[in-house]
PDB file of C-alpha atoms and ligand atoms in Angstrom:
ATOM      1  CA  MET A  27       0.000   0.000   0.000  1.00 49.00           C
ATOM      2  CA  ALA A  28       1.505   3.322  -1.062  1.00 56.00           C
ATOM      3  CA  LEU A  29       1.639   6.039   1.577  1.00 53.00           C
ATOM      4  CA  THR A  30       0.555   9.578   0.745  1.00 58.00           C
ATOM      5  CA  VAL A  31       3.053  12.411   1.201  1.00 52.00           C
ATOM      6  CA  LYS A  32       1.156  13.426   4.329  1.00 54.00           C
ATOM      7  CA  GLN A  33       1.411   9.912   5.790  1.00 55.00           C
ATOM      8  CA  GLN A  34       5.122   9.719   4.957  1.00 55.00           C
ATOM      9  CA  LEU A  35       5.728  13.066   6.638  1.00 50.00           C
ATOM     10  CA  PHE A  36       3.797  11.959   9.685  1.00 51.00           C
ATOM     11  CA  LEU A  37       5.884   8.755   9.901  1.00 50.00           C
ATOM     12  CA  ALA A  38       9.135  10.701   9.517  1.00 51.00           C
ATOM     13  CA  ILE A  39       8.109  13.057  12.312  1.00 48.00           C
ATOM     14  CA  LEU A  40       7.249  10.097  14.564  1.00 47.00           C
ATOM     15  CA  VAL A  41      10.594   8.403  13.903  1.00 46.00           C
ATOM     16  CA  LEU A  42      12.457  11.651  14.628  1.00 47.00           C
ATOM     17  CA  ALA A  43      10.392  12.625  17.623  1.00 47.00           C
ATOM     18  CA  VAL A  44      10.566   9.384  19.611  1.00 45.00           C
ATOM     19  CA  PRO A  45      14.324   9.315  20.309  1.00 44.00           C
ATOM     20  CA  PHE A  46      14.375  13.038  21.076  1.00 44.00           C
ATOM     21  CA  SER A  47      11.521  12.881  23.532  1.00 46.00           C
ATOM     22  CA  ALA A  48      13.264   9.920  25.185  1.00 47.00           C
ATOM     23  CA  ILE A  49      16.495  11.837  25.868  1.00 51.00           C
ATOM     24  CA  SER A  50      15.331  15.391  26.531  1.00 58.00           C
ATOM     25  CA  GLY A  51      14.397  17.030  29.834  1.00 76.00           C
ATOM     26  CA  ASP A  52      12.015  19.979  29.933  1.00 89.00           C
ATOM     27  CA  PRO A  53      11.411  21.627  26.513  1.00 90.00           C
ATOM     28  CA  ASP A  54      14.143  24.071  25.531  1.00 91.00           C
ATOM     29  CA  ILE A  55      13.188  27.737  25.598  1.00 93.00           C
ATOM     30  CA  ILE A  56      14.352  30.246  22.981  1.00 93.00           C
ATOM     31  CA  SER A  57      14.787  33.136  25.425  1.00 93.00           C
ATOM     32  CA  ASP A  58      17.161  33.587  28.377  1.00 93.00           C
ATOM     33  CA  PHE A  59      14.306  33.043  30.825  1.00 95.00           C
ATOM     34  CA  VAL A  60      10.523  33.001  30.842  1.00 95.00           C
ATOM     35  CA  VAL A  61       8.756  36.177  31.954  1.00 94.00           C
ATOM     36  CA  PRO A  62       5.430  35.285  33.608  1.00 92.00           C
ATOM     37  CA  PRO A  63       2.364  36.457  31.652  1.00 92.00           C
ATOM     38  CA  GLY A  64       1.198  39.871  32.786  1.00 92.00           C
ATOM     39  CA  THR A  65       4.631  40.842  34.127  1.00 92.00           C
ATOM     40  CA  ASN A  66       6.415  43.954  32.796  1.00 93.00           C
ATOM     41  CA  ALA A  67       9.851  42.518  31.908  1.00 92.00           C
ATOM     42  CA  THR A  68      11.635  45.850  32.389  1.00 93.00           C
ATOM     43  CA  LEU A  69      10.622  45.775  36.054  1.00 93.00           C
ATOM     44  CA  LEU A  70      12.236  42.356  36.703  1.00 95.00           C
ATOM     45  CA  ASP A  71      15.271  42.373  38.976  1.00 96.00           C
ATOM     46  CA  GLY A  72      17.282  39.944  41.091  1.00 97.00           C
ATOM     47  CA  ASN A  73      14.300  39.252  43.317  1.00 97.00           C
ATOM     48  CA  PHE A  74      12.613  37.352  40.469  1.00 97.00           C
ATOM     49  CA  PHE A  75      15.584  34.946  40.420  1.00 98.00           C
ATOM     50  CA  THR A  76      15.671  34.513  44.218  1.00 98.00           C
ATOM     51  CA  TYR A  77      13.603  32.025  46.221  1.00 98.00           C
ATOM     52  CA  THR A  78      13.435  32.714  49.957  1.00 97.00           C
ATOM     53  CA  GLY A  79      10.870  30.046  50.838  1.00 96.00           C
ATOM     54  CA  MET A  80      13.528  27.779  52.409  1.00 96.00           C
ATOM     55  CA  ARG A  81      14.622  30.399  54.972  1.00 96.00           C
ATOM     56  CA  PRO A  82      12.231  29.162  57.690  1.00 94.00           C
ATOM     57  CA  LEU A  83      13.990  25.762  57.569  1.00 93.00           C
ATOM     58  CA  VAL A  84      17.308  27.218  58.669  1.00 92.00           C
ATOM     59  CA  ASP A  85      16.501  27.945  62.309  1.00 89.00           C
ATOM     60  CA  SER A  86      13.385  25.844  62.914  1.00 91.00           C
ATOM     61  CA  ASP A  87      13.203  22.672  64.999  1.00 90.00           C
ATOM     62  CA  PRO A  88      13.148  19.415  63.025  1.00 89.00           C
ATOM     63  CA  PRO A  89       9.558  18.388  62.108  1.00 94.00           C
ATOM     64  CA  THR A  90       7.848  15.450  63.849  1.00 95.00           C
ATOM     65  CA  ASN A  91       6.944  13.643  60.602  1.00 95.00           C
ATOM     66  CA  PHE A  92       8.586  13.247  57.209  1.00 97.00           C
ATOM     67  CA  THR A  93       8.449  16.635  55.460  1.00 97.00           C
ATOM     68  CA  VAL A  94       9.247  17.749  51.899  1.00 97.00           C
ATOM     69  CA  THR A  95       9.756  21.437  51.134  1.00 97.00           C
ATOM     70  CA  LYS A  96       9.839  22.100  47.388  1.00 97.00           C
ATOM     71  CA  ALA A  97      11.300  24.787  45.198  1.00 98.00           C
ATOM     72  CA  THR A  98       9.796  23.862  41.823  1.00 98.00           C
ATOM     73  CA  MET A  99       8.423  26.270  39.207  1.00 97.00           C
ATOM     74  CA  ALA A 100       5.112  26.270  41.105  1.00 97.00           C
ATOM     75  CA  GLU A 101       6.769  27.929  44.129  1.00 97.00           C
ATOM     76  CA  PHE A 102       9.574  29.649  42.193  1.00 98.00           C
ATOM     77  CA  PRO A 103       8.376  30.817  38.734  1.00 97.00           C
ATOM     78  CA  ALA A 104      11.894  31.765  37.541  1.00 97.00           C
ATOM     79  CA  LEU A 105      12.598  28.003  37.163  1.00 97.00           C
ATOM     80  CA  ASN A 106      10.158  27.802  34.242  1.00 96.00           C
ATOM     81  CA  GLY A 107      12.235  26.673  31.243  1.00 96.00           C
ATOM     82  CA  GLN A 108      15.416  26.041  33.260  1.00 97.00           C
ATOM     83  CA  SER A 109      15.007  22.246  33.750  1.00 97.00           C
ATOM     84  CA  VAL A 110      16.050  22.281  37.430  1.00 97.00           C
ATOM     85  CA  SER A 111      14.369  22.273  40.846  1.00 98.00           C
ATOM     86  CA  TYR A 112      15.102  21.421  44.483  1.00 98.00           C
ATOM     87  CA  ALA A 113      13.432  19.756  47.435  1.00 98.00           C
ATOM     88  CA  VAL A 114      14.598  19.716  51.056  1.00 98.00           C
ATOM     89  CA  LEU A 115      13.714  16.431  52.750  1.00 98.00           C
ATOM     90  CA  GLN A 116      13.534  16.146  56.557  1.00 98.00           C
ATOM     91  CA  TYR A 117      13.269  12.685  58.134  1.00 98.00           C
ATOM     92  CA  PRO A 118      12.530  12.284  61.850  1.00 98.00           C
ATOM     93  CA  ALA A 119      13.944   9.091  63.417  1.00 97.00           C
ATOM     94  CA  GLY A 120      12.170   6.049  61.972  1.00 97.00           C
ATOM     95  CA  SER A 121      10.337   7.946  59.198  1.00 98.00           C
ATOM     96  CA  VAL A 122       9.972   6.842  55.589  1.00 98.00           C
ATOM     97  CA  ASN A 123       9.436   8.569  52.254  1.00 98.00           C
ATOM     98  CA  PRO A 124       7.175   5.873  50.722  1.00 97.00           C
ATOM     99  CA  PRO A 125       7.904   4.303  47.301  1.00 98.00           C
ATOM    100  CA  HIS A 126       7.243   6.867  44.568  1.00 98.00           C
ATOM    101  CA  THR A 127       8.429   8.005  41.139  1.00 98.00           C
ATOM    102  CA  HIS A 128       9.184  11.338  39.469  1.00 97.00           C
ATOM    103  CA  PRO A 129       7.863  10.895  35.924  1.00 97.00           C
ATOM    104  CA  ARG A 130       9.763  13.861  34.475  1.00 96.00           C
ATOM    105  CA  ALA A 131      13.149  13.896  36.229  1.00 97.00           C
ATOM    106  CA  THR A 132      16.228  12.182  37.587  1.00 98.00           C
ATOM    107  CA  GLU A 133      16.736  12.921  41.312  1.00 98.00           C
ATOM    108  CA  LEU A 134      20.183  13.646  42.772  1.00 98.00           C
ATOM    109  CA  LEU A 135      19.965  13.324  46.573  1.00 98.00           C
ATOM    110  CA  PHE A 136      22.661  14.873  48.785  1.00 98.00           C
ATOM    111  CA  LEU A 137      22.494  13.736  52.415  1.00 98.00           C
ATOM    112  CA  THR A 138      23.645  16.706  54.506  1.00 97.00           C
ATOM    113  CA  TYR A 139      22.884  15.336  57.994  1.00 97.00           C
ATOM    114  CA  GLY A 140      22.276  11.912  59.571  1.00 98.00           C
ATOM    115  CA  THR A 141      22.071   8.526  57.881  1.00 98.00           C
ATOM    116  CA  LEU A 142      19.554   7.216  55.320  1.00 98.00           C
ATOM    117  CA  GLU A 143      18.615   3.846  53.796  1.00 98.00           C
ATOM    118  CA  VAL A 144      17.685   4.349  50.126  1.00 98.00           C
ATOM    119  CA  GLY A 145      16.660   2.125  47.248  1.00 98.00           C
ATOM    120  CA  PHE A 146      15.201   2.040  43.761  1.00 98.00           C
ATOM    121  CA  VAL A 147      13.889  -0.706  41.469  1.00 98.00           C
ATOM    122  CA  ASP A 148      14.774  -0.786  37.762  1.00 98.00           C
ATOM    123  CA  THR A 149      12.522  -1.950  34.898  1.00 97.00           C
ATOM    124  CA  THR A 150      13.807  -5.548  35.270  1.00 98.00           C
ATOM    125  CA  ASN A 151      12.613  -5.485  38.938  1.00 97.00           C
ATOM    126  CA  LYS A 152      16.168  -5.426  40.273  1.00 98.00           C
ATOM    127  CA  LEU A 153      16.439  -3.617  43.615  1.00 98.00           C
ATOM    128  CA  PHE A 154      19.428  -1.353  44.267  1.00 98.00           C
ATOM    129  CA  THR A 155      19.923  -0.260  47.899  1.00 98.00           C
ATOM    130  CA  GLN A 156      22.450   1.789  49.827  1.00 98.00           C
ATOM    131  CA  SER A 157      23.132   3.011  53.371  1.00 98.00           C
ATOM    132  CA  LEU A 158      24.090   6.656  53.033  1.00 98.00           C
ATOM    133  CA  GLN A 159      26.029   8.741  55.509  1.00 98.00           C
ATOM    134  CA  ALA A 160      26.174  12.523  55.681  1.00 98.00           C
ATOM    135  CA  GLY A 161      28.112  13.865  52.697  1.00 98.00           C
ATOM    136  CA  ASP A 162      27.020  11.096  50.324  1.00 98.00           C
ATOM    137  CA  ILE A 163      25.182  11.704  47.034  1.00 98.00           C
ATOM    138  CA  PHE A 164      22.817   9.116  45.486  1.00 98.00           C
ATOM    139  CA  VAL A 165      21.118   9.248  42.084  1.00 98.00           C
ATOM    140  CA  PHE A 166      17.609   7.898  41.474  1.00 98.00           C
ATOM    141  CA  PRO A 167      17.253   7.341  37.709  1.00 98.00           C
ATOM    142  CA  LYS A 168      14.355   9.099  35.991  1.00 97.00           C
ATOM    143  CA  GLY A 169      10.934   7.526  36.385  1.00 97.00           C
ATOM    144  CA  LEU A 170      12.000   4.561  38.571  1.00 98.00           C
ATOM    145  CA  VAL A 171      10.235   3.647  41.844  1.00 98.00           C
ATOM    146  CA  HIS A 172      12.361   4.622  44.868  1.00 98.00           C
ATOM    147  CA  TYR A 173      12.151   5.246  48.631  1.00 98.00           C
ATOM    148  CA  GLN A 174      14.146   6.579  51.577  1.00 98.00           C
ATOM    149  CA  PHE A 175      14.091   5.446  55.234  1.00 98.00           C
ATOM    150  CA  ASN A 176      15.739   6.971  58.288  1.00 98.00           C
ATOM    151  CA  SER A 177      16.329   3.841  60.369  1.00 97.00           C
ATOM    152  CA  ALA A 178      18.074   5.748  63.174  1.00 96.00           C
ATOM    153  CA  GLU A 179      16.298   5.406  66.536  1.00 94.00           C
ATOM    154  CA  ASN A 180      17.118   8.824  67.926  1.00 94.00           C
ATOM    155  CA  ASP A 181      18.402  11.129  65.217  1.00 96.00           C
ATOM    156  CA  PHE A 182      16.784  12.949  62.308  1.00 96.00           C
ATOM    157  CA  ALA A 183      18.234  13.190  58.773  1.00 98.00           C
ATOM    158  CA  ILE A 184      18.228  16.012  56.220  1.00 97.00           C
ATOM    159  CA  ALA A 185      18.772  15.739  52.472  1.00 98.00           C
ATOM    160  CA  VAL A 186      18.675  18.183  49.591  1.00 98.00           C
ATOM    161  CA  SER A 187      17.487  16.752  46.279  1.00 98.00           C
ATOM    162  CA  ALA A 188      18.034  18.303  42.875  1.00 98.00           C
ATOM    163  CA  PHE A 189      15.779  17.372  39.937  1.00 98.00           C
ATOM    164  CA  GLY A 190      16.398  17.613  36.184  1.00 97.00           C
ATOM    165  CA  SER A 191      13.028  19.282  35.613  1.00 97.00           C
ATOM    166  CA  ALA A 192      11.345  22.447  36.866  1.00 97.00           C
ATOM    167  CA  ALA A 193       8.252  20.270  37.466  1.00 97.00           C
ATOM    168  CA  ALA A 194       9.480  16.731  38.199  1.00 97.00           C
ATOM    169  CA  GLY A 195       6.069  15.526  39.452  1.00 96.00           C
ATOM    170  CA  THR A 196       5.589  12.865  42.139  1.00 96.00           C
ATOM    171  CA  VAL A 197       3.542   9.674  41.859  1.00 97.00           C
ATOM    172  CA  SER A 198       3.314   8.007  45.287  1.00 96.00           C
ATOM    173  CA  VAL A 199       2.786   4.273  44.840  1.00 97.00           C
ATOM    174  CA  PRO A 200       0.645   3.626  47.986  1.00 96.00           C
ATOM    175  CA  SER A 201      -1.708   6.590  47.580  1.00 94.00           C
ATOM    176  CA  THR A 202      -1.939   6.227  43.771  1.00 95.00           C
ATOM    177  CA  VAL A 203      -2.924   2.578  44.025  1.00 96.00           C
ATOM    178  CA  LEU A 204      -5.006   2.666  47.224  1.00 96.00           C
ATOM    179  CA  GLY A 205      -6.333   6.235  47.501  1.00 95.00           C
ATOM    180  CA  THR A 206      -7.832   6.972  44.087  1.00 94.00           C
ATOM    181  CA  GLY A 207     -10.913   4.733  43.974  1.00 93.00           C
ATOM    182  CA  ILE A 208      -9.601   1.843  41.838  1.00 96.00           C
ATOM    183  CA  ASP A 209     -12.147  -0.986  42.163  1.00 96.00           C
ATOM    184  CA  ASP A 210     -11.494  -3.423  45.070  1.00 96.00           C
ATOM    185  CA  VAL A 211     -11.856  -6.434  42.754  1.00 97.00           C
ATOM    186  CA  VAL A 212      -9.263  -5.062  40.337  1.00 98.00           C
ATOM    187  CA  LEU A 213      -6.840  -4.504  43.225  1.00 97.00           C
ATOM    188  CA  ALA A 214      -7.583  -7.885  44.861  1.00 97.00           C
ATOM    189  CA  LYS A 215      -6.808  -9.679  41.573  1.00 98.00           C
ATOM    190  CA  SER A 216      -3.750  -7.500  40.945  1.00 97.00           C
ATOM    191  CA  PHE A 217      -2.275  -8.165  44.392  1.00 97.00           C
ATOM    192  CA  LYS A 218      -3.393 -11.831  44.336  1.00 98.00           C
ATOM    193  CA  THR A 219      -5.391 -11.371  47.535  1.00 98.00           C
ATOM    194  CA  ASP A 220      -9.040 -10.879  48.632  1.00 97.00           C
ATOM    195  CA  VAL A 221     -11.293  -7.810  48.793  1.00 97.00           C
ATOM    196  CA  ASP A 222     -11.180  -7.732  52.650  1.00 97.00           C
ATOM    197  CA  THR A 223      -7.408  -7.320  52.603  1.00 97.00           C
ATOM    198  CA  ILE A 224      -7.675  -4.558  49.985  1.00 96.00           C
ATOM    199  CA  GLN A 225     -10.290  -2.722  52.075  1.00 95.00           C
ATOM    200  CA  LYS A 226      -8.009  -2.889  55.135  1.00 95.00           C
ATOM    201  CA  LEU A 227      -5.160  -1.417  53.106  1.00 96.00           C
ATOM    202  CA  LYS A 228      -7.449   1.256  51.605  1.00 95.00           C
ATOM    203  CA  ALA A 229      -8.527   2.392  55.101  1.00 94.00           C
ATOM    204  CA  GLY A 230      -5.151   4.098  55.539  1.00 92.00           C
ATOM    205  CA  PHE A 231      -5.616   6.109  52.317  1.00 91.00           C
ATOM    206  CA  PRO A 232      -8.862   8.089  52.401  1.00 81.00           C
ATOM    207  CA  HIS A 233     -10.176   8.549  48.838  1.00 75.00           C
ATOM    208  CA  MET A 234      -9.103  12.068  47.901  1.00 62.00           C
ATOM    209  CA  ALA A 235     -10.788  12.530  44.508  1.00 50.00           C
TER     210      ALA A 235
HETATM  211  C1  LIG B 319       7.050  48.775  31.868  1.00 60.46           C
HETATM  212  O1  LIG B 319       7.687  49.511  32.882  1.00 60.46           O
HETATM  213  C2  LIG B 319       8.425  50.636  32.377  1.00 60.46           C
HETATM  214  C3  LIG B 319       9.186  51.244  33.563  1.00 60.46           C
HETATM  215  O2  LIG B 319       8.332  51.554  34.625  1.00 60.46           O
HETATM  216  C4  LIG B 319       7.452  51.605  31.717  1.00 60.46           C
HETATM  217  O3  LIG B 319       8.180  52.693  31.179  1.00 60.46           O
HETATM  218  C5  LIG B 319       6.699  50.886  30.619  1.00 60.46           C
HETATM  219  O4  LIG B 319       5.727  51.741  30.075  1.00 60.46           O
HETATM  220  C6  LIG B 319       6.041  49.633  31.142  1.00 60.46           C
HETATM  221  N1  LIG B 319       5.471  48.886  30.029  1.00 60.46           N
HETATM  222  C7  LIG B 319       4.217  48.458  30.038  1.00 60.46           C
HETATM  223  C8  LIG B 319       3.804  47.696  28.828  1.00 60.46           C
HETATM  224  O5  LIG B 319       3.466  48.637  30.987  1.00 60.46           O
HETATM  225  C1  LIG B 320       3.473  16.751  60.271  1.00 60.46           C
HETATM  226  O1  LIG B 320       4.088  17.643  61.170  1.00 60.46           O
HETATM  227  C2  LIG B 320       3.667  18.986  61.040  1.00 60.46           C
HETATM  228  C3  LIG B 320       4.482  19.816  62.011  1.00 60.46           C
HETATM  229  O2  LIG B 320       5.731  19.287  62.281  1.00 60.46           O
HETATM  230  C4  LIG B 320       2.176  19.089  61.295  1.00 60.46           C
HETATM  231  O3  LIG B 320       1.765  20.409  61.057  1.00 60.46           O
HETATM  232  C5  LIG B 320       1.416  18.143  60.393  1.00 60.46           C
HETATM  233  O4  LIG B 320       0.045  18.139  60.721  1.00 60.46           O
HETATM  234  C6  LIG B 320       1.969  16.735  60.484  1.00 60.46           C
HETATM  235  N1  LIG B 320       1.299  15.892  59.523  1.00 60.46           N
HETATM  236  C7  LIG B 320       0.845  14.674  59.827  1.00 60.46           C
HETATM  237  C8  LIG B 320       0.210  13.922  58.711  1.00 60.46           C
HETATM  238  O5  LIG B 320       0.958  14.181  60.937  1.00 60.46           O
END
């Protein structure tokens, strides 16, 4: 069957686009930075490129549960188009950051205080784990399921994570699977268990939608 010119073009675009979308981060911008709509660019100054939302962390007491403080383009609009963002992660003794993925970014975690058990699972279901000490850096490859656990009994841990996207996104495995209203029967079959067990698990994840 002969393809029309239009169909051939479409195919060529597909073939070209797939490898590029697989290797790129955020879309490239064709300006130095992105001025938010409605902003008079001549009035921009250094304040636009400064995020002060982490200041309260500096002198505050450690939180009593696992806490993430983000500086993504949602909190810090100057990151739009720059393909980077940060999160500060605070782990009280015994706390966990449950298994999750960042669909749009690699995560580079720098442990600045305490110790941390980390792990990720690749697409062949191989688990990679490490015990980090302060000063260590660990990379979670883009899109893979990963977790962190502060197993210390008495001490908290603090990490700073960099992301290769201004909007890395987070998909938490427990709340995505159990807190979004997926049918009990579907989950029971998927987890090779019964509906009662699924309902017990769901009780910890009130349906948010
Ligand atoms: C932007 O701000 C400058 C300096 O105050 C002013 O001269 C200019 O008219 C403004 N432009 C618009 C479109 O408001
Ligand atoms: C986590 O701790 C903060 C204060 O440290 C508190 O405001 C918040 O309600 C806690 N969240 C949960 C789920 O316990």
